[in-house]
Amino acid sequence: MSISNETIEKIRRSNCATDDTFFQAVEEVLESIKPVLDSDPIYERHSIVDRLTTPDREFKFKVVWMDDNQNIQVNTGYRVQFNNALGPYKGGLRFHPSVNSGILKFLGFEQIFKNSLTGLPIGGGKGGSDFDPKGKSDFEIMKFCSSFMTELHKYIGPRIDVPAGDIGVGAREIGYLFGEYKKITSSYEGILTGKPYMFGGSLMRPEATGYGCVYFTDEMLKFAGKDGFKDRICTVSGAGNVALHTIEKLYALGAKPVTCTDSRGTIYDSRGVNLELLKELKLVRRASLEEYCTVHSEAIYTKVEDYPQGGHEVWNIPCDCAFPSATQNELTKVDAQNLVDNGCISVSEGANMPSTPTAIQIIQDNGVLFAPAKAANAGGVAVSEFEMSQNASMTKWTYEKVDKMLEQTMRAICKRVHLTAEEYGVAGNYVDGANIAGFKKVADAMIAEGI
Ligand code: NDP
């Protein structure tokens, strides 16, 4: 069976016209798995493509809360339970004004394959709200999280669906959500991951996605016969959880990360970015990156609006290895060409789908190593599953143990993706390798479980 335009059209018809990021993700996967579908009719016989591209269920609900000025505010909450062939639904909650059902379907769909690649017993889901945490007081965040959980608690459970954090949802929000769940249900169970350590969180969860992305890239460089990170110049976008821990691990392995970005601009510090200052600005004070230059006047700050359309300053800075770690579609074809022209040897996606399809094509056509998000950023969900295991067995693992398991998991994913690409005649193509390896495991489980 090959993927016809008819299949794509059918998927478009059964979703909203505005679900473009979802269609983008589906088309990429379907293109990659063509050889698997063509080589074995069993997948067509079991309608696996139709079943895999349709979420098991989607919840949409009203979230009403009161702000500090006693005004009543209304937001929309969502949870998409996409596929649980391999285990309970698992995937983060995103609080950002851009959140809608299309974005969450894209993220939930990607999560199925990512979770499959980890080799751990977890299915795929995603959720969130169009609530914007920026500029809100702690009390307002708490009120919103409480109201959000009064609805969400109906759909989740340690063996059903275990959400985690994502953009706009860190340990603070997870703490408030957990507290409300406990209050409503009188039950102390591991229904969320990314919890603070003092009440059931795993050590290393905050670091996991960024560290994992660097471990993955280190392994990918080795497979390509290239030396590791020592003295390599790296560019990183984002200044949140993923970006800051990517920078931290890059320093630990001897690299020099020289950039980071937020939604307003880019910092370029050719001597290597000051991680302590970044943590203070973004994690503690939640301030703009522009303030970095008040301490380091030699660094260059470029506002988003001061950079020509179609590209981003951060990808125009010469580097050996690039780590897009902010948001979807932040690396365009102009950026990809700049990276290639400046001699970049690898691009690793810390964020979910940060590169546009054309950008990926340019990167791969020019022999630059490319690590897709569903493989490279799987470290976060892997450690989330470790947190579920610790909660279920009422134990606490050491930092060293979790780090070692994370590193082994990421190197094993890289090997699986690499070997799968070789097996299907597309050696070095980590996009196809990841999609095929992720797909086969889920599809075979779906067939074994019946309809
Ligand atoms: P955070 O909210 O902690 O940080 C996101 C950062 O990216 C912020 O600094 C934000 O800027 C910046 N940013 C947002 N939009 C843009 C933009 N258009 N251009 C430049 N910078 C931008 O999120 P995370 O670090 O947790 O997540 C980042 C990405 O990684 C997302 O795609 C997420 O889905 C993915 N991911 C996260 C995982 C995790 O464990 N946290 C796991 C797997 C994937 P500002 O400070 O101005 O808001």
Coordinates of C-alpha atoms and ligand atoms in Angstrom, one line a residue:
M1 CA 0.0 0.0 0.0
S2 CA 1.4 3.4 -0.8
I3 CA 0.2 6.6 0.8
S4 CA -2.1 8.2 -1.8
N5 CA -3.3 11.8 -1.9
E6 CA -6.7 10.2 -1.1
T7 CA -5.4 9.1 2.3
I8 CA -4.1 12.5 3.1
E9 CA -7.3 14.2 1.9
K10 CA -9.4 11.8 4.0
I11 CA -7.3 12.8 7.1
R12 CA -7.8 16.5 6.2
R13 CA -11.5 16.1 5.8
S14 CA -12.0 14.5 9.2
N15 CA -10.1 17.3 11.0
C16 CA -10.3 21.1 11.0
A17 CA -8.8 23.1 8.1
T18 CA -6.7 24.9 10.7
D19 CA -5.0 21.8 12.0
D20 CA -1.9 22.5 9.7
T21 CA 0.8 21.5 12.2
F22 CA -1.0 18.1 12.7
F23 CA -1.2 17.6 8.9
Q24 CA 2.5 18.5 8.6
A25 CA 3.4 15.9 11.2
V26 CA 1.2 13.2 9.7
E27 CA 2.5 13.7 6.2
E28 CA 6.1 13.4 7.4
V29 CA 5.4 10.1 9.1
L30 CA 3.3 8.7 6.3
E31 CA 6.1 9.5 3.8
S32 CA 8.7 7.7 5.9
I33 CA 6.7 4.6 6.6
K34 CA 5.8 3.9 2.9
P35 CA 8.3 1.1 2.5
V36 CA 7.0 -0.7 5.6
L37 CA 3.4 -0.4 4.3
D38 CA 4.4 -1.5 0.9
S39 CA 6.3 -4.5 2.1
D40 CA 3.6 -6.0 4.3
P41 CA -0.2 -5.9 3.5
I42 CA -1.0 -6.6 7.1
Y43 CA -1.0 -2.9 8.0
E44 CA -3.5 -2.1 5.3
R45 CA -5.7 -5.1 6.3
H46 CA -5.9 -3.7 9.8
S47 CA -6.5 -0.1 8.7
I48 CA -3.5 0.9 10.8
V49 CA -3.0 4.3 9.1
D50 CA -6.6 5.4 9.7
R51 CA -6.6 4.1 13.2
L52 CA -3.2 5.7 14.1
T53 CA -4.1 9.1 12.8
T54 CA -7.4 9.3 14.7
P55 CA -7.1 10.1 18.4
D56 CA -8.8 7.6 20.8
R57 CA -10.6 10.6 22.3
E58 CA -10.4 14.4 22.7
F59 CA -11.7 16.4 25.7
K60 CA -12.3 20.2 25.5
F61 CA -13.5 22.0 28.5
K62 CA -14.1 25.5 30.0
V63 CA -11.7 26.8 32.7
V64 CA -13.1 29.6 34.8
W65 CA -11.0 31.4 37.3
M66 CA -10.7 34.7 39.1
D67 CA -7.8 37.1 38.6
D68 CA -6.2 39.3 41.3
N69 CA -8.6 42.2 40.4
Q70 CA -11.6 40.0 41.1
N71 CA -12.4 39.7 37.4
I72 CA -13.7 36.4 36.2
Q73 CA -11.6 34.9 33.4
V74 CA -12.5 32.1 31.0
N75 CA -10.0 29.9 29.1
T76 CA -10.3 26.6 27.2
G77 CA -8.7 23.4 28.4
Y78 CA -7.9 20.3 26.3
R79 CA -6.6 16.7 26.7
V80 CA -6.0 14.6 23.6
Q81 CA -5.7 10.8 24.4
F82 CA -4.2 9.7 21.1
N83 CA -3.0 6.1 21.4
N84 CA -2.5 3.6 24.3
A85 CA -1.4 0.5 22.5
L86 CA 1.9 0.5 24.4
G87 CA 0.8 1.8 27.8
P88 CA -1.1 4.6 29.6
Y89 CA -1.4 7.9 27.6
K90 CA 1.6 10.1 28.4
G91 CA 2.5 13.6 27.2
G92 CA 2.8 17.1 28.5
L93 CA 0.4 20.0 29.2
R94 CA 1.2 23.2 27.4
F95 CA -0.1 26.6 28.7
H96 CA 0.3 29.2 25.9
P97 CA -2.1 31.5 24.0
S98 CA -1.3 29.7 20.7
V99 CA -2.7 26.4 22.1
N100 CA -5.6 24.9 20.1
S101 CA -6.8 21.4 19.3
G102 CA -4.7 21.2 16.1
I103 CA -1.5 21.9 17.9
L104 CA -2.3 19.4 20.6
K105 CA -3.2 16.8 18.0
F106 CA 0.2 17.4 16.3
L107 CA 2.0 17.1 19.6
G108 CA 0.0 14.0 20.7
F109 CA 0.6 12.3 17.4
E110 CA 4.3 12.8 17.6
Q111 CA 4.3 11.7 21.2
I112 CA 3.1 8.2 20.1
F113 CA 6.2 7.5 18.1
K114 CA 8.6 9.2 20.6
N115 CA 7.2 7.1 23.5
S116 CA 7.5 4.0 21.4
L117 CA 11.1 4.7 20.6
T118 CA 12.0 4.9 24.3
G119 CA 11.2 1.2 24.6
L120 CA 9.2 2.0 27.7
P121 CA 5.5 1.1 28.3
I122 CA 3.8 4.4 27.5
G123 CA 1.2 5.5 25.0
G124 CA 0.8 9.0 23.5
G125 CA -1.3 12.0 24.5
K126 CA -1.1 15.8 25.0
G127 CA -3.1 18.6 26.6
G128 CA -3.1 22.2 27.7
S129 CA -4.8 25.5 27.5
D130 CA -4.7 28.8 25.8
F131 CA -4.1 30.4 29.2
D132 CA -1.0 32.7 29.1
P133 CA 1.1 32.4 32.3
K134 CA 3.2 35.4 31.4
G135 CA 2.6 38.3 33.7
K136 CA 0.4 36.4 36.0
S137 CA 0.9 36.4 39.8
D138 CA 1.7 33.1 41.6
F139 CA -1.8 33.3 43.1
E140 CA -3.4 33.6 39.6
I141 CA -1.4 30.7 38.4
M142 CA -2.6 28.6 41.3
K143 CA -6.2 29.6 40.7
F144 CA -6.0 28.7 37.1
C145 CA -4.3 25.4 37.8
S146 CA -6.9 24.5 40.4
S147 CA -9.8 25.2 38.0
F148 CA -8.1 23.3 35.2
M149 CA -7.7 20.3 37.4
T150 CA -11.4 20.3 38.5
E151 CA -12.1 19.1 35.0
L152 CA -8.9 17.3 34.0
H153 CA -9.0 14.9 37.0
K154 CA -12.0 13.1 35.4
Y155 CA -9.8 11.8 32.6
I156 CA -6.5 10.9 34.1
G157 CA -5.1 8.2 36.4
P158 CA -1.8 6.3 37.1
R159 CA -2.9 3.5 34.7
I160 CA -5.0 5.7 32.4
D161 CA -3.3 8.9 31.4
V162 CA -0.3 10.6 33.2
P163 CA 0.3 14.2 32.0
A164 CA 3.6 16.1 32.5
G165 CA 4.8 19.6 31.8
D166 CA 5.6 21.4 28.5
I167 CA 5.8 25.1 27.5
G168 CA 4.5 27.2 30.3
V169 CA 4.1 24.3 32.7
G170 CA 7.0 23.7 35.0
A171 CA 7.4 22.4 38.6
R172 CA 5.3 25.2 40.0
E173 CA 2.3 24.5 37.8
I174 CA 2.6 20.7 38.3
G175 CA 2.7 21.3 42.0
Y176 CA -0.5 23.3 42.0
L177 CA -2.2 20.8 39.7
F178 CA -1.1 17.9 41.9
G179 CA -2.4 19.6 45.0
E180 CA -5.8 20.2 43.5
Y181 CA -6.1 16.6 42.3
K182 CA -5.3 15.3 45.8
K183 CA -7.9 17.6 47.3
I184 CA -10.6 16.5 44.9
T185 CA -9.9 12.8 45.0
S186 CA -8.4 12.3 48.5
S187 CA -5.9 10.2 46.7
Y188 CA -2.1 10.5 46.7
E189 CA -1.0 8.9 43.4
G190 CA 1.4 9.5 40.5
I191 CA -1.1 11.1 38.2
L192 CA 1.4 13.7 37.0
T193 CA 5.2 13.7 36.3
G194 CA 7.6 16.5 36.6
K195 CA 6.6 16.9 40.3
P196 CA 9.0 18.6 42.7
Y197 CA 11.3 16.0 44.3
M198 CA 9.8 16.5 47.8
F199 CA 6.5 15.0 46.8
G200 CA 7.3 12.2 44.4
G201 CA 9.2 13.9 41.6
S202 CA 12.2 12.1 40.1
L203 CA 15.7 13.6 40.3
M204 CA 16.9 14.6 36.9
R205 CA 13.5 15.2 35.4
P206 CA 14.1 19.0 34.8
E207 CA 17.5 18.2 33.1
A208 CA 16.3 15.2 31.2
T209 CA 15.2 16.6 27.8
G210 CA 18.2 18.8 27.3
Y211 CA 20.8 16.3 28.6
G212 CA 19.1 13.6 26.6
C213 CA 19.3 15.6 23.4
V214 CA 23.1 16.1 23.9
Y215 CA 23.6 12.4 24.7
F216 CA 21.7 11.5 21.5
T217 CA 23.8 13.9 19.4
D218 CA 27.0 12.6 20.9
E219 CA 26.1 9.1 19.8
M220 CA 25.0 10.3 16.4
L221 CA 28.3 12.0 15.9
K222 CA 30.1 8.8 16.8
F223 CA 28.0 6.7 14.3
A224 CA 29.0 9.3 11.6
G225 CA 32.7 8.8 12.5
K226 CA 33.0 12.4 13.9
D227 CA 34.7 13.3 17.2
G228 CA 32.4 14.3 20.2
F229 CA 31.8 17.8 21.5
K230 CA 35.2 18.9 22.7
D231 CA 35.7 22.6 21.6
R232 CA 32.7 22.5 19.3
I233 CA 30.8 25.8 18.9
C234 CA 27.1 25.2 19.5
T235 CA 24.1 27.4 18.9
V236 CA 20.9 26.8 21.0
S237 CA 17.5 28.5 20.7
G238 CA 15.1 28.9 23.5
A239 CA 15.9 29.9 27.1
G240 CA 13.6 27.5 28.9
N241 CA 13.8 24.1 30.4
V242 CA 15.1 22.3 27.4
A243 CA 17.5 25.0 26.1
L244 CA 19.2 25.7 29.5
H245 CA 19.8 22.1 30.3
T246 CA 21.1 21.5 26.7
I247 CA 23.6 24.3 27.4
E248 CA 24.5 22.8 30.8
K249 CA 25.3 19.4 29.3
L250 CA 27.2 20.9 26.3
Y251 CA 29.5 22.7 28.7
A252 CA 30.0 19.4 30.7
L253 CA 31.1 17.6 27.5
G254 CA 33.6 20.4 26.6
A255 CA 31.6 22.3 24.0
K256 CA 31.1 26.1 23.8
P257 CA 27.4 27.1 23.5
V258 CA 27.3 30.7 22.3
T259 CA 23.6 31.6 21.9
C260 CA 20.1 31.4 23.3
T261 CA 16.8 33.0 22.4
D262 CA 13.5 34.0 23.9
S263 CA 10.3 35.1 22.1
R264 CA 11.7 38.7 22.0
G265 CA 15.3 38.2 20.8
T266 CA 18.6 36.4 20.6
I267 CA 21.8 36.6 22.7
Y268 CA 25.1 35.9 21.1
D269 CA 28.1 35.7 23.4
S270 CA 31.1 34.5 21.5
R271 CA 33.0 33.6 24.7
G272 CA 30.2 31.1 25.6
V273 CA 26.9 32.1 27.3
N274 CA 26.9 32.6 31.1
L275 CA 24.6 29.8 32.2
E276 CA 24.3 31.0 35.8
L277 CA 23.1 34.4 34.7
L278 CA 20.6 32.8 32.2
K279 CA 19.1 30.6 34.9
E280 CA 18.7 33.7 37.2
L281 CA 17.1 35.7 34.4
K282 CA 14.7 33.0 33.0
L283 CA 14.1 30.5 35.8
V284 CA 14.1 32.8 38.9
R285 CA 13.2 36.3 37.6
R286 CA 11.3 35.3 34.4
A287 CA 12.9 38.4 32.8
S288 CA 13.8 39.3 29.2
L289 CA 17.1 38.1 27.7
E290 CA 17.9 41.7 26.9
E291 CA 19.0 42.1 30.5
Y292 CA 21.9 39.7 29.8
C293 CA 23.8 42.6 28.2
T294 CA 23.6 44.8 31.3
V295 CA 26.0 42.3 32.9
H296 CA 27.9 41.2 29.7
S297 CA 28.2 44.3 27.5
E298 CA 30.3 42.4 25.0
A299 CA 27.4 40.1 24.1
I300 CA 25.1 41.0 21.2
Y301 CA 21.3 41.2 21.7
T302 CA 19.2 41.2 18.5
K303 CA 15.5 41.8 18.7
V304 CA 13.2 39.5 16.7
E305 CA 11.8 42.5 14.7
D306 CA 15.3 43.7 13.8
Y307 CA 16.1 40.5 11.8
P308 CA 15.0 40.1 8.2
Q309 CA 11.8 38.2 7.6
G310 CA 11.9 34.4 6.9
G311 CA 15.0 33.8 9.0
H312 CA 16.2 33.9 12.6
E313 CA 19.4 35.5 13.8
V314 CA 20.4 32.5 15.9
W315 CA 20.8 30.2 12.9
N316 CA 23.0 32.8 11.1
I317 CA 25.7 32.4 13.7
P318 CA 28.5 30.0 12.5
C319 CA 28.4 26.8 14.5
D320 CA 29.4 23.1 14.4
C321 CA 26.2 21.8 16.1
A322 CA 22.8 23.5 16.3
F323 CA 20.0 22.8 18.8
P324 CA 16.6 24.3 18.0
S325 CA 15.0 24.1 21.5
A326 CA 12.2 26.8 21.6
T327 CA 9.1 26.0 19.6
Q328 CA 7.6 24.5 16.4
N329 CA 8.6 25.7 12.9
E330 CA 11.3 28.1 14.3
L331 CA 14.0 26.9 11.8
T332 CA 13.0 27.8 8.2
K333 CA 14.6 27.1 4.8
V334 CA 16.5 30.4 5.0
D335 CA 17.9 29.3 8.4
A336 CA 18.8 25.8 7.1
Q337 CA 20.7 27.3 4.2
N338 CA 22.6 29.6 6.5
L339 CA 23.5 26.7 8.8
V340 CA 24.8 24.7 5.7
D341 CA 26.7 27.7 4.3
N342 CA 28.4 28.3 7.7
G343 CA 29.7 24.7 7.9
C344 CA 27.3 23.2 10.5
I345 CA 27.7 19.4 10.9
S346 CA 24.6 18.5 12.9
V347 CA 21.1 19.8 13.8
S348 CA 19.4 18.2 16.8
E349 CA 15.8 19.1 17.6
G350 CA 15.3 19.8 21.3
A351 CA 11.9 21.3 20.7
N352 CA 9.0 19.5 19.1
M353 CA 9.1 19.9 15.2
P354 CA 11.1 23.1 15.3
S355 CA 12.3 22.6 11.7
T356 CA 10.0 23.1 8.7
P357 CA 9.8 20.3 6.1
T358 CA 11.8 22.3 3.6
A359 CA 14.5 23.1 6.2
I360 CA 14.9 19.4 6.9
Q361 CA 15.2 18.7 3.2
I362 CA 18.0 21.3 2.8
I363 CA 19.8 20.0 5.9
Q364 CA 19.7 16.4 4.8
D365 CA 20.5 17.1 1.1
N366 CA 23.7 18.8 2.2
G367 CA 24.9 15.9 4.3
V368 CA 24.4 17.6 7.6
L369 CA 23.4 15.1 10.4
F370 CA 19.8 15.6 11.5
A371 CA 18.3 14.3 14.7
P372 CA 14.4 14.6 14.7
A373 CA 12.6 15.6 17.8
K374 CA 10.7 12.4 18.4
A375 CA 14.1 10.7 18.9
A376 CA 16.4 13.5 20.1
N377 CA 14.1 15.0 22.8
A378 CA 12.7 11.7 24.1
G379 CA 14.8 12.0 27.3
G380 CA 12.1 14.0 29.1
V381 CA 9.4 11.4 28.6
A382 CA 11.8 8.6 29.5
V383 CA 12.6 10.1 32.9
S384 CA 8.9 10.8 33.3
E385 CA 8.4 7.1 33.0
F386 CA 11.1 6.5 35.5
E387 CA 9.2 8.8 37.8
M388 CA 6.0 6.7 37.3
S389 CA 8.0 3.6 38.2
Q390 CA 9.4 5.2 41.3
N391 CA 5.9 6.4 42.4
A392 CA 4.4 2.9 41.7
S393 CA 7.0 1.2 43.9
M394 CA 7.3 4.0 46.5
T395 CA 11.0 4.3 46.0
K396 CA 13.5 7.1 45.2
W397 CA 16.4 6.6 42.8
T398 CA 19.7 8.5 43.0
Y399 CA 20.7 11.2 40.6
E400 CA 23.5 9.0 39.3
K401 CA 21.2 6.0 38.6
V402 CA 18.7 8.2 36.7
D403 CA 21.4 9.9 34.7
K404 CA 22.9 6.6 33.8
M405 CA 19.6 5.2 32.7
L406 CA 18.8 8.3 30.7
E407 CA 22.1 8.2 28.9
Q408 CA 21.7 4.4 28.1
T409 CA 18.1 5.1 26.9
M410 CA 19.2 7.9 24.6
R411 CA 22.2 6.0 23.1
A412 CA 19.9 3.0 22.6
I413 CA 17.3 5.1 20.8
C414 CA 20.1 6.5 18.6
K415 CA 21.3 3.0 17.7
R416 CA 17.8 1.7 17.0
V417 CA 17.1 4.7 14.7
H418 CA 20.5 4.3 13.0
L419 CA 20.1 0.5 12.4
T420 CA 16.5 0.9 11.2
A421 CA 17.5 3.5 8.6
E422 CA 20.2 1.1 7.4
E423 CA 17.7 -1.8 7.3
Y424 CA 15.3 0.2 5.1
G425 CA 18.0 1.4 2.7
V426 CA 18.1 5.0 3.9
A427 CA 21.3 4.9 5.9
G428 CA 21.9 8.1 7.9
N429 CA 18.3 9.3 7.5
Y430 CA 17.3 9.6 11.1
V431 CA 13.8 11.0 10.2
D432 CA 12.9 7.8 8.4
G433 CA 14.7 5.6 10.9
A434 CA 12.8 7.2 13.8
N435 CA 9.4 7.1 12.1
I436 CA 9.7 3.5 10.9
A437 CA 11.1 2.2 14.3
G438 CA 8.4 4.1 16.2
F439 CA 5.6 3.0 13.9
K440 CA 6.4 -0.7 13.7
K441 CA 6.3 -1.2 17.5
V442 CA 2.9 0.6 17.9
A443 CA 1.4 -0.9 14.8
D444 CA 2.3 -4.4 15.8
A445 CA 0.9 -3.9 19.3
M446 CA -2.4 -2.6 17.8
I447 CA -2.7 -5.6 15.5
A448 CA -2.0 -8.0 18.4
E449 CA -4.6 -6.2 20.6
G450 CA -7.4 -6.5 18.0
I451 CA -9.8 -3.8 17.0
Ligands
NDP1 P1 9.7 26.6 28.2 O1 8.4 27.3 28.3 O2 10.5 26.3 29.5 O3 10.7 27.5 27.3 C1 10.4 27.8 26.0 C2 11.5 28.9 25.6 O4 11.4 29.1 24.2 C3 11.2 30.2 26.3 O5 12.4 30.8 26.7 C4 10.5 31.0 25.2 O6 10.7 32.4 25.4 C5 11.2 30.6 24.0 N1 10.4 30.8 22.8 C6 9.1 30.5 22.7 N2 8.7 30.9 21.4 C7 9.9 31.3 20.8 C8 10.1 31.8 19.5 N3 9.1 31.9 18.6 N4 11.4 32.2 19.2 C9 12.4 32.1 20.1 N5 12.2 31.6 21.4 C10 10.9 31.3 21.7 O7 9.5 25.3 27.3 P2 10.4 24.0 27.3 O8 11.8 24.4 27.3 O9 9.9 23.0 28.2 O10 10.0 23.5 25.8 C11 10.6 23.9 24.6 C12 10.3 22.9 23.5 O11 10.7 21.6 23.8 C13 8.8 22.8 23.2 O12 8.6 22.6 21.8 C14 8.4 21.6 23.9 O13 7.2 20.9 23.4 C15 9.6 20.7 23.7 N6 9.8 19.6 24.7 C16 9.9 19.9 26.1 C17 10.1 18.9 27.0 C18 10.3 19.2 28.4 O14 10.7 18.2 29.1 N7 10.1 20.4 28.9 C19 10.1 17.5 26.5 C20 10.1 17.3 25.1 C21 9.9 18.4 24.2 P3 10.0 33.3 26.5 O15 10.8 33.1 27.7 O16 10.0 34.7 26.0 O17 8.6 32.8 26.7

